[in-house]
Amino acid sequence: MTFGDQGFPYGPPDPYARFAAEQYRIEQERIEQSRIEQDRIRRRRRNRRVAVAGTGAVLAAAVAAGVVMAVGDDGGGPAAAAPATTATPSGSGPAVPSVEASLPSDAPSALPSLLARPVIRPEQAFPSKSVRIGDGSRHSRVDLATTTDCAGGMSAELAELIEQGDECARLTAALFTDADRRSQVTVTVLSFARVEDASRVFMMASMDPVTYQVVSLDPPPEAGMPTVPPGAAGVFRRVMTVRSVVFANGQWGDGSETGEAELTAQTEGLLKHVSETVVAYEDGENGEAGEAGESG
């Protein structure tokens, strides 16, 4: 198992990522203007607060649809739609903002008991080497990797973002390919002890999926598959469950930039398959992760 090059997305981003990126751009312009005028205007510092509403299937459905609420506190005024963040240096890369994540006071009473369960294990998140997704196509799992030292499986910026809260509890990644062995889709389950830390990662990865990325797996030699060329285009999706963020990075093995619709369908299908398995476990629906989507 080796971690490969991430690549870059092609095609239009998903609706939430596009909205969040625009809000982030607007806010960064406001921050820059504030810096220029700081000798004339004293501005109150704002911290981003992420309010996570709901848990279990309700929470998973909400965040899957991109409903993560960001509210600002400017010291007495109304909540701002796009509150400011405090940027901190991150080596030679872009500055990583300081993001405060918290649960609302009316968080569901069932949440503590759900979080008391162990985080999902690799064999629970990826129980089968062969899966059938919603459109009926079959995909083979050609590699599986897991670690509690999560920083090695993600970008430096995402690792720095995670350091603002409690550390990642476990990172598990699986590499899938289609029947023709053309596609390479890495699905990664990034699990946390706290919902707040998962929501922080989900929000920032939705805003900037290239900067806050998990790393794709390179196929092992025994798979007989090529390594995706560095910088190849791809489809990158993510969804939040109860305490995990599930990422799916899809690319063609030869680095092709055609066939986007087909690759998107495979990537999103595998993301849906795995995230439903994770939700079934984290929501306490059964003791072991479900086998939904598999066939004989």
PDB file of C-alpha atoms in Angstrom:
ATOM      1  CA  MET A   1       0.000   0.000   0.000  1.00  0.00           C
ATOM      2  CA  THR A   2       1.269   3.434  -0.904  1.00  0.00           C
ATOM      3  CA  PHE A   3      -0.393   6.822  -0.941  1.00  0.00           C
ATOM      4  CA  GLY A   4      -0.449   8.385  -4.377  1.00  0.00           C
ATOM      5  CA  ASP A   5      -0.914  11.771  -5.991  1.00  0.00           C
ATOM      6  CA  GLN A   6      -4.224  13.488  -5.332  1.00  0.00           C
ATOM      7  CA  GLY A   7      -4.747  15.204  -8.670  1.00  0.00           C
ATOM      8  CA  PHE A   8      -7.219  17.982  -9.371  1.00  0.00           C
ATOM      9  CA  PRO A   9     -10.978  18.028  -9.907  1.00  0.00           C
ATOM     10  CA  TYR A  10     -12.499  18.605 -13.317  1.00  0.00           C
ATOM     11  CA  GLY A  11     -16.004  19.589 -14.186  1.00  0.00           C
ATOM     12  CA  PRO A  12     -18.239  21.800 -12.028  1.00  0.00           C
ATOM     13  CA  PRO A  13     -18.005  21.345  -8.245  1.00  0.00           C
ATOM     14  CA  ASP A  14     -20.973  20.030  -6.314  1.00  0.00           C
ATOM     15  CA  PRO A  15     -23.516  22.728  -5.319  1.00  0.00           C
ATOM     16  CA  TYR A  16     -22.492  23.034  -1.677  1.00  0.00           C
ATOM     17  CA  ALA A  17     -18.795  23.233  -2.490  1.00  0.00           C
ATOM     18  CA  ARG A  18     -19.498  25.955  -5.048  1.00  0.00           C
ATOM     19  CA  PHE A  19     -21.598  27.955  -2.566  1.00  0.00           C
ATOM     20  CA  ALA A  20     -19.107  27.498   0.266  1.00  0.00           C
ATOM     21  CA  ALA A  21     -16.155  28.436  -1.919  1.00  0.00           C
ATOM     22  CA  GLU A  22     -17.896  31.649  -3.003  1.00  0.00           C
ATOM     23  CA  GLN A  23     -18.676  32.559   0.597  1.00  0.00           C
ATOM     24  CA  TYR A  24     -15.071  31.825   1.531  1.00  0.00           C
ATOM     25  CA  ARG A  25     -13.796  34.055  -1.321  1.00  0.00           C
ATOM     26  CA  ILE A  26     -16.048  36.908  -0.261  1.00  0.00           C
ATOM     27  CA  GLU A  27     -14.936  36.574   3.325  1.00  0.00           C
ATOM     28  CA  GLN A  28     -11.249  36.514   2.393  1.00  0.00           C
ATOM     29  CA  GLU A  29     -11.725  39.776   0.473  1.00  0.00           C
ATOM     30  CA  ARG A  30     -13.364  41.307   3.520  1.00  0.00           C
ATOM     31  CA  ILE A  31     -10.500  40.142   5.738  1.00  0.00           C
ATOM     32  CA  GLU A  32      -7.948  41.712   3.399  1.00  0.00           C
ATOM     33  CA  GLN A  33      -9.841  44.997   3.359  1.00  0.00           C
ATOM     34  CA  SER A  34      -9.954  44.925   7.128  1.00  0.00           C
ATOM     35  CA  ARG A  35      -6.198  44.438   7.280  1.00  0.00           C
ATOM     36  CA  ILE A  36      -5.635  47.455   5.015  1.00  0.00           C
ATOM     37  CA  GLU A  37      -7.881  49.663   7.114  1.00  0.00           C
ATOM     38  CA  GLN A  38      -6.905  48.369  10.527  1.00  0.00           C
ATOM     39  CA  ASP A  39      -5.069  51.603  11.354  1.00  0.00           C
ATOM     40  CA  ARG A  40      -8.406  53.430  11.054  1.00  0.00           C
ATOM     41  CA  ILE A  41     -10.959  50.894  12.147  1.00  0.00           C
ATOM     42  CA  ARG A  42     -10.852  48.587  15.084  1.00  0.00           C
ATOM     43  CA  ARG A  43     -12.830  45.465  14.270  1.00  0.00           C
ATOM     44  CA  ARG A  44     -13.995  42.841  16.683  1.00  0.00           C
ATOM     45  CA  ARG A  45     -12.516  39.443  16.088  1.00  0.00           C
ATOM     46  CA  ARG A  46     -14.971  36.788  14.955  1.00  0.00           C
ATOM     47  CA  ASN A  47     -14.548  33.063  15.302  1.00  0.00           C
ATOM     48  CA  ARG A  48     -16.299  30.595  13.111  1.00  0.00           C
ATOM     49  CA  ARG A  49     -18.704  28.334  14.919  1.00  0.00           C
ATOM     50  CA  VAL A  50     -20.039  25.260  13.271  1.00  0.00           C
ATOM     51  CA  ALA A  51     -23.452  24.233  14.552  1.00  0.00           C
ATOM     52  CA  VAL A  52     -24.166  20.591  13.965  1.00  0.00           C
ATOM     53  CA  ALA A  53     -27.867  19.842  14.171  1.00  0.00           C
ATOM     54  CA  GLY A  54     -29.137  16.348  14.672  1.00  0.00           C
ATOM     55  CA  THR A  55     -27.486  12.963  14.876  1.00  0.00           C
ATOM     56  CA  GLY A  56     -27.809   9.455  13.519  1.00  0.00           C
ATOM     57  CA  ALA A  57     -29.644   9.184  10.227  1.00  0.00           C
ATOM     58  CA  VAL A  58     -31.007  12.728  10.565  1.00  0.00           C
ATOM     59  CA  LEU A  59     -27.533  14.220  10.957  1.00  0.00           C
ATOM     60  CA  ALA A  60     -26.099  12.096   8.166  1.00  0.00           C
ATOM     61  CA  ALA A  61     -28.879  13.089   5.786  1.00  0.00           C
ATOM     62  CA  ALA A  62     -28.481  16.766   6.642  1.00  0.00           C
ATOM     63  CA  VAL A  63     -24.746  16.965   6.115  1.00  0.00           C
ATOM     64  CA  ALA A  64     -24.928  14.775   3.031  1.00  0.00           C
ATOM     65  CA  ALA A  65     -27.110  17.471   1.533  1.00  0.00           C
ATOM     66  CA  GLY A  66     -24.541  20.083   2.518  1.00  0.00           C
ATOM     67  CA  VAL A  67     -26.536  21.498   5.427  1.00  0.00           C
ATOM     68  CA  VAL A  68     -23.780  22.553   7.801  1.00  0.00           C
ATOM     69  CA  MET A  69     -24.622  25.835   9.484  1.00  0.00           C
ATOM     70  CA  ALA A  70     -21.921  28.427  10.082  1.00  0.00           C
ATOM     71  CA  VAL A  71     -22.884  31.281  12.397  1.00  0.00           C
ATOM     72  CA  GLY A  72     -20.826  34.223  13.572  1.00  0.00           C
ATOM     73  CA  ASP A  73     -20.689  36.011  16.894  1.00  0.00           C
ATOM     74  CA  ASP A  74     -19.667  39.662  16.607  1.00  0.00           C
ATOM     75  CA  GLY A  75     -20.393  40.576  20.185  1.00  0.00           C
ATOM     76  CA  GLY A  76     -24.087  41.306  20.270  1.00  0.00           C
ATOM     77  CA  GLY A  77     -25.182  41.831  16.690  1.00  0.00           C
ATOM     78  CA  PRO A  78     -27.110  39.377  14.525  1.00  0.00           C
ATOM     79  CA  ALA A  79     -25.433  36.214  13.270  1.00  0.00           C
ATOM     80  CA  ALA A  80     -23.417  36.718  10.092  1.00  0.00           C
ATOM     81  CA  ALA A  81     -23.832  34.371   7.155  1.00  0.00           C
ATOM     82  CA  ALA A  82     -20.093  34.195   6.497  1.00  0.00           C
ATOM     83  CA  PRO A  83     -18.154  34.912   9.692  1.00  0.00           C
ATOM     84  CA  ALA A  84     -14.460  35.645   9.627  1.00  0.00           C
ATOM     85  CA  THR A  85     -11.743  33.145  10.380  1.00  0.00           C
ATOM     86  CA  THR A  86      -8.310  33.749  11.852  1.00  0.00           C
ATOM     87  CA  ALA A  87      -5.592  32.664   9.431  1.00  0.00           C
ATOM     88  CA  THR A  88      -2.465  30.939  10.696  1.00  0.00           C
ATOM     89  CA  PRO A  89       0.641  30.039   8.654  1.00  0.00           C
ATOM     90  CA  SER A  90       0.901  26.502   7.275  1.00  0.00           C
ATOM     91  CA  GLY A  91       4.412  26.104   5.943  1.00  0.00           C
ATOM     92  CA  SER A  92       4.619  27.086   2.297  1.00  0.00           C
ATOM     93  CA  GLY A  93       0.958  26.288   1.608  1.00  0.00           C
ATOM     94  CA  PRO A  94      -2.115  28.470   2.081  1.00  0.00           C
ATOM     95  CA  ALA A  95      -2.946  29.752   5.534  1.00  0.00           C
ATOM     96  CA  VAL A  96      -5.176  27.433   7.540  1.00  0.00           C
ATOM     97  CA  PRO A  97      -7.982  29.394   9.235  1.00  0.00           C
ATOM     98  CA  SER A  98      -8.803  28.905  12.883  1.00  0.00           C
ATOM     99  CA  VAL A  99     -12.206  27.236  12.968  1.00  0.00           C
ATOM    100  CA  GLU A 100     -14.208  26.902  16.163  1.00  0.00           C
ATOM    101  CA  ALA A 101     -16.611  23.966  16.051  1.00  0.00           C
ATOM    102  CA  SER A 102     -19.254  23.393  18.697  1.00  0.00           C
ATOM    103  CA  LEU A 103     -22.486  21.525  19.235  1.00  0.00           C
ATOM    104  CA  PRO A 104     -25.713  23.422  19.828  1.00  0.00           C
ATOM    105  CA  SER A 105     -27.175  23.425  23.319  1.00  0.00           C
ATOM    106  CA  ASP A 106     -30.099  21.319  22.102  1.00  0.00           C
ATOM    107  CA  ALA A 107     -27.963  18.469  20.742  1.00  0.00           C
ATOM    108  CA  PRO A 108     -29.916  15.173  20.696  1.00  0.00           C
ATOM    109  CA  SER A 109     -29.891  13.267  23.974  1.00  0.00           C
ATOM    110  CA  ALA A 110     -28.920  10.069  22.128  1.00  0.00           C
ATOM    111  CA  LEU A 111     -25.627  11.538  20.921  1.00  0.00           C
ATOM    112  CA  PRO A 112     -23.475  10.663  23.993  1.00  0.00           C
ATOM    113  CA  SER A 113     -24.470   6.998  23.822  1.00  0.00           C
ATOM    114  CA  LEU A 114     -23.669   6.861  20.105  1.00  0.00           C
ATOM    115  CA  LEU A 115     -20.273   8.467  20.675  1.00  0.00           C
ATOM    116  CA  ALA A 116     -19.529   6.010  23.475  1.00  0.00           C
ATOM    117  CA  ARG A 117     -19.277   3.250  20.871  1.00  0.00           C
ATOM    118  CA  PRO A 118     -15.835   2.484  19.429  1.00  0.00           C
ATOM    119  CA  VAL A 119     -15.071   4.131  16.097  1.00  0.00           C
ATOM    120  CA  ILE A 120     -15.799   1.945  13.110  1.00  0.00           C
ATOM    121  CA  ARG A 121     -13.134  -0.650  12.327  1.00  0.00           C
ATOM    122  CA  PRO A 122     -11.733  -1.377   8.839  1.00  0.00           C
ATOM    123  CA  GLU A 123     -13.588  -4.683   8.481  1.00  0.00           C
ATOM    124  CA  GLN A 124     -16.831  -2.953   9.448  1.00  0.00           C
ATOM    125  CA  ALA A 125     -16.450  -0.040   7.038  1.00  0.00           C
ATOM    126  CA  PHE A 126     -15.290  -2.283   4.155  1.00  0.00           C
ATOM    127  CA  PRO A 127     -16.612  -5.784   4.879  1.00  0.00           C
ATOM    128  CA  SER A 128     -16.463  -7.162   1.329  1.00  0.00           C
ATOM    129  CA  LYS A 129     -13.892  -7.324  -1.450  1.00  0.00           C
ATOM    130  CA  SER A 130     -16.639  -7.072  -4.060  1.00  0.00           C
ATOM    131  CA  VAL A 131     -19.524  -4.597  -3.936  1.00  0.00           C
ATOM    132  CA  ARG A 132     -22.430  -3.759  -6.185  1.00  0.00           C
ATOM    133  CA  ILE A 133     -23.491  -0.099  -6.203  1.00  0.00           C
ATOM    134  CA  GLY A 134     -26.886   1.428  -6.943  1.00  0.00           C
ATOM    135  CA  ASP A 135     -26.658   1.274 -10.742  1.00  0.00           C
ATOM    136  CA  GLY A 136     -25.926  -2.448 -10.598  1.00  0.00           C
ATOM    137  CA  SER A 137     -22.231  -2.225 -11.517  1.00  0.00           C
ATOM    138  CA  ARG A 138     -19.768  -4.326  -9.557  1.00  0.00           C
ATOM    139  CA  HIS A 139     -16.524  -2.996  -8.114  1.00  0.00           C
ATOM    140  CA  SER A 140     -13.583  -4.856  -6.615  1.00  0.00           C
ATOM    141  CA  ARG A 141     -11.597  -3.752  -3.603  1.00  0.00           C
ATOM    142  CA  VAL A 142      -7.920  -4.107  -4.520  1.00  0.00           C
ATOM    143  CA  ASP A 143      -6.316  -2.532  -1.463  1.00  0.00           C
ATOM    144  CA  LEU A 144      -7.145  -1.635   2.131  1.00  0.00           C
ATOM    145  CA  ALA A 145      -5.092   0.490   4.527  1.00  0.00           C
ATOM    146  CA  THR A 146      -5.758   1.766   8.032  1.00  0.00           C
ATOM    147  CA  THR A 147      -3.878   3.846  10.582  1.00  0.00           C
ATOM    148  CA  THR A 148      -4.358   5.888  13.732  1.00  0.00           C
ATOM    149  CA  ASP A 149      -1.535   8.183  12.592  1.00  0.00           C
ATOM    150  CA  CYS A 150      -3.887  10.002  10.244  1.00  0.00           C
ATOM    151  CA  ALA A 151      -1.563  12.816   9.144  1.00  0.00           C
ATOM    152  CA  GLY A 152       0.275  10.521   6.726  1.00  0.00           C
ATOM    153  CA  GLY A 153      -2.879   9.966   4.706  1.00  0.00           C
ATOM    154  CA  MET A 154      -3.843  13.591   4.071  1.00  0.00           C
ATOM    155  CA  SER A 155      -2.563  16.984   3.037  1.00  0.00           C
ATOM    156  CA  ALA A 156      -0.519  19.054   5.486  1.00  0.00           C
ATOM    157  CA  GLU A 157      -3.299  21.653   5.598  1.00  0.00           C
ATOM    158  CA  LEU A 158      -5.933  19.097   6.592  1.00  0.00           C
ATOM    159  CA  ALA A 159      -3.609  17.678   9.242  1.00  0.00           C
ATOM    160  CA  GLU A 160      -3.081  21.187  10.642  1.00  0.00           C
ATOM    161  CA  LEU A 161      -6.819  21.831  10.644  1.00  0.00           C
ATOM    162  CA  ILE A 162      -7.407  18.643  12.630  1.00  0.00           C
ATOM    163  CA  GLU A 163      -4.848  19.755  15.216  1.00  0.00           C
ATOM    164  CA  GLN A 164      -7.250  22.541  16.219  1.00  0.00           C
ATOM    165  CA  GLY A 165      -9.405  19.908  17.940  1.00  0.00           C
ATOM    166  CA  ASP A 166      -8.949  16.374  19.177  1.00  0.00           C
ATOM    167  CA  GLU A 167      -6.841  14.137  16.968  1.00  0.00           C
ATOM    168  CA  CYS A 168      -8.301  11.813  14.375  1.00  0.00           C
ATOM    169  CA  ALA A 169      -9.234   8.455  15.900  1.00  0.00           C
ATOM    170  CA  ARG A 170      -8.717   6.360  12.759  1.00  0.00           C
ATOM    171  CA  LEU A 171      -8.222   6.697   9.004  1.00  0.00           C
ATOM    172  CA  THR A 172      -9.201   3.740   6.830  1.00  0.00           C
ATOM    173  CA  ALA A 173      -8.919   3.824   3.046  1.00  0.00           C
ATOM    174  CA  ALA A 174      -9.929   1.294   0.408  1.00  0.00           C
ATOM    175  CA  LEU A 175      -9.112   1.336  -3.308  1.00  0.00           C
ATOM    176  CA  PHE A 176     -11.825   0.095  -5.686  1.00  0.00           C
ATOM    177  CA  THR A 177     -11.814  -0.523  -9.411  1.00  0.00           C
ATOM    178  CA  ASP A 178     -14.539  -1.312 -11.943  1.00  0.00           C
ATOM    179  CA  ALA A 179     -15.011  -4.539 -13.896  1.00  0.00           C
ATOM    180  CA  ASP A 180     -12.739  -3.243 -16.677  1.00  0.00           C
ATOM    181  CA  ARG A 181     -10.114  -2.228 -14.101  1.00  0.00           C
ATOM    182  CA  ARG A 182      -9.975   1.276 -15.616  1.00  0.00           C
ATOM    183  CA  SER A 183     -11.176   3.365 -12.708  1.00  0.00           C
ATOM    184  CA  GLN A 184      -9.415   3.876  -9.400  1.00  0.00           C
ATOM    185  CA  VAL A 185     -11.664   5.144  -6.612  1.00  0.00           C
ATOM    186  CA  THR A 186     -10.232   5.580  -3.128  1.00  0.00           C
ATOM    187  CA  VAL A 187     -12.875   5.767  -0.408  1.00  0.00           C
ATOM    188  CA  THR A 188     -11.552   7.012   2.933  1.00  0.00           C
ATOM    189  CA  VAL A 189     -13.318   6.962   6.292  1.00  0.00           C
ATOM    190  CA  LEU A 190     -11.871   9.594   8.638  1.00  0.00           C
ATOM    191  CA  SER A 191     -13.309   9.049  12.129  1.00  0.00           C
ATOM    192  CA  PHE A 192     -13.219  11.248  15.217  1.00  0.00           C
ATOM    193  CA  ALA A 193     -14.126  10.942  18.865  1.00  0.00           C
ATOM    194  CA  ARG A 194     -16.129  14.172  18.662  1.00  0.00           C
ATOM    195  CA  VAL A 195     -18.781  15.313  16.199  1.00  0.00           C
ATOM    196  CA  GLU A 196     -17.391  18.857  16.312  1.00  0.00           C
ATOM    197  CA  ASP A 197     -14.055  17.758  14.870  1.00  0.00           C
ATOM    198  CA  ALA A 198     -15.695  15.827  12.058  1.00  0.00           C
ATOM    199  CA  SER A 199     -17.882  18.826  11.197  1.00  0.00           C
ATOM    200  CA  ARG A 200     -14.849  21.133  11.068  1.00  0.00           C
ATOM    201  CA  VAL A 201     -13.163  18.853   8.537  1.00  0.00           C
ATOM    202  CA  PHE A 202     -16.300  18.395   6.460  1.00  0.00           C
ATOM    203  CA  MET A 203     -16.959  22.109   6.195  1.00  0.00           C
ATOM    204  CA  MET A 204     -13.441  23.082   5.159  1.00  0.00           C
ATOM    205  CA  ALA A 205     -13.088  20.140   2.752  1.00  0.00           C
ATOM    206  CA  SER A 206     -16.359  21.207   1.118  1.00  0.00           C
ATOM    207  CA  MET A 207     -15.083  24.763   0.748  1.00  0.00           C
ATOM    208  CA  ASP A 208     -11.703  23.782  -0.665  1.00  0.00           C
ATOM    209  CA  PRO A 209     -11.501  20.087  -1.628  1.00  0.00           C
ATOM    210  CA  VAL A 210      -8.028  20.406  -3.160  1.00  0.00           C
ATOM    211  CA  THR A 211      -6.371  21.988  -0.123  1.00  0.00           C
ATOM    212  CA  TYR A 212      -8.164  19.900   2.515  1.00  0.00           C
ATOM    213  CA  GLN A 213      -7.785  16.496   0.924  1.00  0.00           C
ATOM    214  CA  VAL A 214      -7.123  12.914   1.882  1.00  0.00           C
ATOM    215  CA  VAL A 215      -4.635  11.075  -0.279  1.00  0.00           C
ATOM    216  CA  SER A 216      -5.568   8.447  -2.858  1.00  0.00           C
ATOM    217  CA  LEU A 217      -4.106   4.944  -2.656  1.00  0.00           C
ATOM    218  CA  ASP A 218      -1.757   3.672  -5.344  1.00  0.00           C
ATOM    219  CA  PRO A 219      -2.646   0.139  -6.501  1.00  0.00           C
ATOM    220  CA  PRO A 220      -0.409  -2.603  -5.101  1.00  0.00           C
ATOM    221  CA  PRO A 221       1.860  -4.412  -7.615  1.00  0.00           C
ATOM    222  CA  GLU A 222      -0.203  -7.605  -7.438  1.00  0.00           C
ATOM    223  CA  ALA A 223      -3.261  -5.722  -8.700  1.00  0.00           C
ATOM    224  CA  GLY A 224      -1.682  -5.334 -12.132  1.00  0.00           C
ATOM    225  CA  MET A 225      -3.004  -1.792 -12.462  1.00  0.00           C
ATOM    226  CA  PRO A 226      -1.148   1.389 -13.455  1.00  0.00           C
ATOM    227  CA  THR A 227      -0.423   4.202 -11.031  1.00  0.00           C
ATOM    228  CA  VAL A 228      -2.458   7.283 -11.857  1.00  0.00           C
ATOM    229  CA  PRO A 229      -0.197   9.953 -13.419  1.00  0.00           C
ATOM    230  CA  PRO A 230       0.590  12.873 -11.082  1.00  0.00           C
ATOM    231  CA  GLY A 231      -1.835  15.758 -11.387  1.00  0.00           C
ATOM    232  CA  ALA A 232      -4.450  13.760 -13.300  1.00  0.00           C
ATOM    233  CA  ALA A 233      -8.002  15.100 -13.209  1.00  0.00           C
ATOM    234  CA  GLY A 234     -10.489  13.422 -10.940  1.00  0.00           C
ATOM    235  CA  VAL A 235     -13.828  13.510  -9.165  1.00  0.00           C
ATOM    236  CA  PHE A 236     -13.701  14.315  -5.454  1.00  0.00           C
ATOM    237  CA  ARG A 237     -16.702  13.972  -3.164  1.00  0.00           C
ATOM    238  CA  ARG A 238     -17.328  13.808   0.578  1.00  0.00           C
ATOM    239  CA  VAL A 239     -20.136  13.310   3.078  1.00  0.00           C
ATOM    240  CA  MET A 240     -20.372  13.502   6.858  1.00  0.00           C
ATOM    241  CA  THR A 241     -21.937  10.756   8.945  1.00  0.00           C
ATOM    242  CA  VAL A 242     -22.332  10.902  12.731  1.00  0.00           C
ATOM    243  CA  ARG A 243     -18.664  11.150  13.701  1.00  0.00           C
ATOM    244  CA  SER A 244     -16.817  10.485  10.448  1.00  0.00           C
ATOM    245  CA  VAL A 245     -16.152  12.192   7.149  1.00  0.00           C
ATOM    246  CA  VAL A 246     -16.199   9.810   4.187  1.00  0.00           C
ATOM    247  CA  PHE A 247     -14.196  10.930   1.150  1.00  0.00           C
ATOM    248  CA  ALA A 248     -14.241   9.458  -2.369  1.00  0.00           C
ATOM    249  CA  ASN A 249     -11.513  10.297  -4.893  1.00  0.00           C
ATOM    250  CA  GLY A 250     -12.131   8.902  -8.374  1.00  0.00           C
ATOM    251  CA  GLN A 251      -9.652   8.914 -11.254  1.00  0.00           C
ATOM    252  CA  TRP A 252      -9.015   6.927 -14.415  1.00  0.00           C
ATOM    253  CA  GLY A 253      -5.922   4.780 -14.114  1.00  0.00           C
ATOM    254  CA  ASP A 254      -4.425   6.194 -17.313  1.00  0.00           C
ATOM    255  CA  GLY A 255      -5.104   9.780 -16.216  1.00  0.00           C
ATOM    256  CA  SER A 256      -7.747  10.316 -18.905  1.00  0.00           C
ATOM    257  CA  GLU A 257      -9.789  13.512 -18.718  1.00  0.00           C
ATOM    258  CA  THR A 258     -12.710  12.073 -20.701  1.00  0.00           C
ATOM    259  CA  GLY A 259     -15.591   9.989 -19.395  1.00  0.00           C
ATOM    260  CA  GLU A 260     -16.318  12.361 -16.528  1.00  0.00           C
ATOM    261  CA  ALA A 261     -19.981  11.353 -16.208  1.00  0.00           C
ATOM    262  CA  GLU A 262     -19.106   7.668 -15.919  1.00  0.00           C
ATOM    263  CA  LEU A 263     -16.343   8.318 -13.402  1.00  0.00           C
ATOM    264  CA  THR A 264     -18.621  10.589 -11.378  1.00  0.00           C
ATOM    265  CA  ALA A 265     -21.301   7.895 -11.233  1.00  0.00           C
ATOM    266  CA  GLN A 266     -18.794   5.310  -9.994  1.00  0.00           C
ATOM    267  CA  THR A 267     -17.273   7.677  -7.429  1.00  0.00           C
ATOM    268  CA  GLU A 268     -20.612   8.830  -6.045  1.00  0.00           C
ATOM    269  CA  GLY A 269     -22.004   5.291  -6.065  1.00  0.00           C
ATOM    270  CA  LEU A 270     -19.105   3.958  -4.012  1.00  0.00           C
ATOM    271  CA  LEU A 271     -19.301   6.942  -1.657  1.00  0.00           C
ATOM    272  CA  LYS A 272     -23.005   6.271  -1.088  1.00  0.00           C
ATOM    273  CA  HIS A 273     -22.401   2.561  -0.541  1.00  0.00           C
ATOM    274  CA  VAL A 274     -19.672   3.075   2.046  1.00  0.00           C
ATOM    275  CA  SER A 275     -21.277   6.048   3.821  1.00  0.00           C
ATOM    276  CA  GLU A 276     -24.513   4.096   4.294  1.00  0.00           C
ATOM    277  CA  THR A 277     -22.492   1.289   5.829  1.00  0.00           C
ATOM    278  CA  VAL A 278     -20.771   3.727   8.182  1.00  0.00           C
ATOM    279  CA  VAL A 279     -24.071   5.387   9.146  1.00  0.00           C
ATOM    280  CA  ALA A 280     -25.647   2.019   9.934  1.00  0.00           C
ATOM    281  CA  TYR A 281     -22.858   1.345  12.403  1.00  0.00           C
ATOM    282  CA  GLU A 282     -22.539   4.815  13.921  1.00  0.00           C
ATOM    283  CA  ASP A 283     -26.297   5.238  14.271  1.00  0.00           C
ATOM    284  CA  GLY A 284     -26.445   2.032  16.294  1.00  0.00           C
ATOM    285  CA  GLU A 285     -28.773   0.303  13.838  1.00  0.00           C
ATOM    286  CA  ASN A 286     -26.814  -2.900  14.216  1.00  0.00           C
ATOM    287  CA  GLY A 287     -23.807  -4.164  16.085  1.00  0.00           C
ATOM    288  CA  GLU A 288     -21.769  -4.695  12.972  1.00  0.00           C
ATOM    289  CA  ALA A 289     -21.596  -2.572   9.852  1.00  0.00           C
ATOM    290  CA  GLY A 290     -24.223  -3.535   7.308  1.00  0.00           C
ATOM    291  CA  GLU A 291     -23.656  -5.485   4.123  1.00  0.00           C
ATOM    292  CA  ALA A 292     -26.062  -3.378   2.046  1.00  0.00           C
ATOM    293  CA  GLY A 293     -25.262  -3.208  -1.638  1.00  0.00           C
ATOM    294  CA  GLU A 294     -23.426  -6.537  -1.861  1.00  0.00           C
ATOM    295  CA  SER A 295     -24.446  -9.535  -3.827  1.00  0.00           C
ATOM    296  CA  GLY A 296     -23.379 -13.120  -3.770  1.00  0.00           C
TER     297      GLY A 296
END
